[in-house]
Amino acid sequence: SLGLVLDNIHARYDGQTRYAIEGLTLTLAPGACLAVVGPSGAGKSTLLNVLTGALSPAQGTLSTSDGEDVARMYPGDWQAALGWVGQSTSLLSASLADNLRLANVDASDQTLEAALNEVGLLEWASSLPQGLSTRLGEQGQPVSGGQARRIALARAFVRQAPLILLDEPTASLDQDSERHVMAALSRLKASHTLIILTHRLDLLQLADQVLVLDNGHMRALDTPNNLAGTP
Ligand code: ADP
Ligand code: ADP
């Protein structure tokens, strides 16, 4: 597992004078689960952009728990360390197993099946995404958001990146998908370092630490229970 150290991170977008994130310092131990919350505009997506390398900090350093400065790593090495589960997933018109294989061409059939099983989609392994939604009762619809999210999560299991970033993994899911996603997240947590952007209280309970961002600043960093007890 791999952790992260953020030291006095300042980040801003081109042409802006204001920092979207200002002076963020925190340590994420290997295997820890951090939830990031805050109102719209607080800097949550900007933090993701800094972590993925899409936005270079104007000031401050991002390093791994091994003491490697991410700015000095080969981009490919950093990309390999990171898994990204976004809100949308592009799927090919190929079986679910083949869609998963794209995340790791070296994965064995067994690994692919185990990953599909984690998200409750094993019985659909050889189905096309379209066929999947039809068989689950959504005649003629493209794969539903919930199923797409479950496949994105399954990719995280297959990629074997030690550090996984998740953007609102339970947003607008049907109940069945939500149940599977929550179960898969707790299993992912057992073997990975997780950073989860979320608005959801039940997801916060999964976190060891909750980072509350407000206007680009760290408003609080504490356990979910301590935060819930704070007025
Ligand atoms: P959140 O994800 O918490 O809603 P963001 O990280 O998107 O917040 O936004 C933080 C701040 O950065 C906001 O003031 C927002 O207006 C600004 N911002 C976000 N994206 C851009 C961008 N591409 N260009 C300029 N400013 C941006
Ligand atoms: P988006 O358009 O939301 O960026 P893509 O369609 O490009 O999403 O696919 C991103 C998907 O690829 C993720 O949802 C995830 O399933 C998988 N993925 C996981 N980790 C990575 C990574 N480090 N780089 C690229 N894709 C990743």
mmCIF file of C-alpha atoms and ligand atoms in Angstrom, residues 11-16 18-21 36-49 55 167 197 199 213 215-216, ligand 1:
data_model
loop_
_atom_site.group_PDB
_atom_site.id
_atom_site.type_symbol
_atom_site.label_atom_id
_atom_site.label_comp_id
_atom_site.label_asym_id
_atom_site.label_seq_id
_atom_site.Cartn_x
_atom_site.Cartn_y
_atom_site.Cartn_z
ATOM 1 C CA ALA A 11 -3.066 25.359 -6.388
ATOM 2 C CA ARG A 12 -4.731 27.778 -8.742
ATOM 3 C CA TYR A 13 -6.029 27.736 -12.287
ATOM 4 C CA ASP A 14 -4.448 29.591 -15.189
ATOM 5 C CA GLY A 15 -5.337 33.247 -15.239
ATOM 6 C CA GLN A 16 -6.686 33.215 -11.646
ATOM 7 C CA ARG A 18 -7.053 33.370 -6.142
ATOM 8 C CA TYR A 19 -5.905 29.955 -4.972
ATOM 9 C CA ALA A 20 -8.529 27.218 -5.341
ATOM 10 C CA ILE A 21 -6.577 25.336 -2.636
ATOM 11 C CA VAL A 36 -13.196 14.789 1.447
ATOM 12 C CA VAL A 37 -16.278 16.928 1.997
ATOM 13 C CA GLY A 38 -17.159 20.579 1.596
ATOM 14 C CA PRO A 39 -19.641 22.832 -0.159
ATOM 15 C CA SER A 40 -19.542 23.429 -3.878
ATOM 16 C CA GLY A 41 -16.469 25.483 -4.777
ATOM 17 C CA ALA A 42 -14.581 24.341 -1.663
ATOM 18 C CA GLY A 43 -11.737 22.858 -3.706
ATOM 19 C CA LYS A 44 -12.578 19.135 -3.769
ATOM 20 C CA SER A 45 -12.173 18.691 -7.528
ATOM 21 C CA THR A 46 -9.090 20.867 -7.458
ATOM 22 C CA LEU A 47 -7.572 18.512 -4.893
ATOM 23 C CA LEU A 48 -8.332 15.581 -7.214
ATOM 24 C CA ASN A 49 -6.728 17.500 -10.086
ATOM 25 C CA LEU A 55 -2.914 20.572 -12.071
ATOM 26 C CA ASP A 167 -15.494 10.878 -7.045
ATOM 27 C CA LEU A 197 -15.075 12.762 -2.466
ATOM 28 C CA HIS A 199 -21.594 14.300 0.316
ATOM 29 C CA LEU A 213 -12.623 21.856 2.839
ATOM 30 C CA ASN A 215 -13.107 28.030 0.321
ATOM 31 C CA GLY A 216 -9.811 26.316 -0.487
HETATM 32 P P1 ADP B 1 -15.526 21.707 -5.554
HETATM 33 O O1 ADP B 1 -15.048 20.544 -6.320
HETATM 34 O O2 ADP B 1 -15.353 21.563 -4.070
HETATM 35 O O3 ADP B 1 -16.916 22.145 -5.913
HETATM 36 P P2 ADP B 1 -13.591 23.158 -7.129
HETATM 37 O O4 ADP B 1 -12.285 22.548 -6.793
HETATM 38 O O5 ADP B 1 -14.226 22.780 -8.408
HETATM 39 O O6 ADP B 1 -14.593 22.966 -5.911
HETATM 40 O O7 ADP B 1 -13.435 24.731 -7.143
HETATM 41 C C1 ADP B 1 -12.577 25.462 -6.255
HETATM 42 C C2 ADP B 1 -12.453 26.881 -6.771
HETATM 43 O O8 ADP B 1 -11.737 26.888 -8.002
HETATM 44 C C3 ADP B 1 -13.784 27.569 -7.050
HETATM 45 O O9 ADP B 1 -13.656 28.909 -6.677
HETATM 46 C C4 ADP B 1 -13.945 27.431 -8.542
HETATM 47 O O10 ADP B 1 -14.693 28.484 -9.060
HETATM 48 C C5 ADP B 1 -12.515 27.486 -9.025
HETATM 49 N N1 ADP B 1 -12.321 26.700 -10.269
HETATM 50 C C6 ADP B 1 -12.607 25.389 -10.435
HETATM 51 N N2 ADP B 1 -12.274 24.975 -11.669
HETATM 52 C C7 ADP B 1 -11.761 26.038 -12.305
HETATM 53 C C8 ADP B 1 -11.224 26.282 -13.606
HETATM 54 N N3 ADP B 1 -11.149 25.300 -14.520
HETATM 55 N N4 ADP B 1 -10.797 27.535 -13.899
HETATM 56 C C9 ADP B 1 -10.853 28.516 -12.981
HETATM 57 N N5 ADP B 1 -11.338 28.377 -11.741
HETATM 58 C C10 ADP B 1 -11.789 27.163 -11.399
#
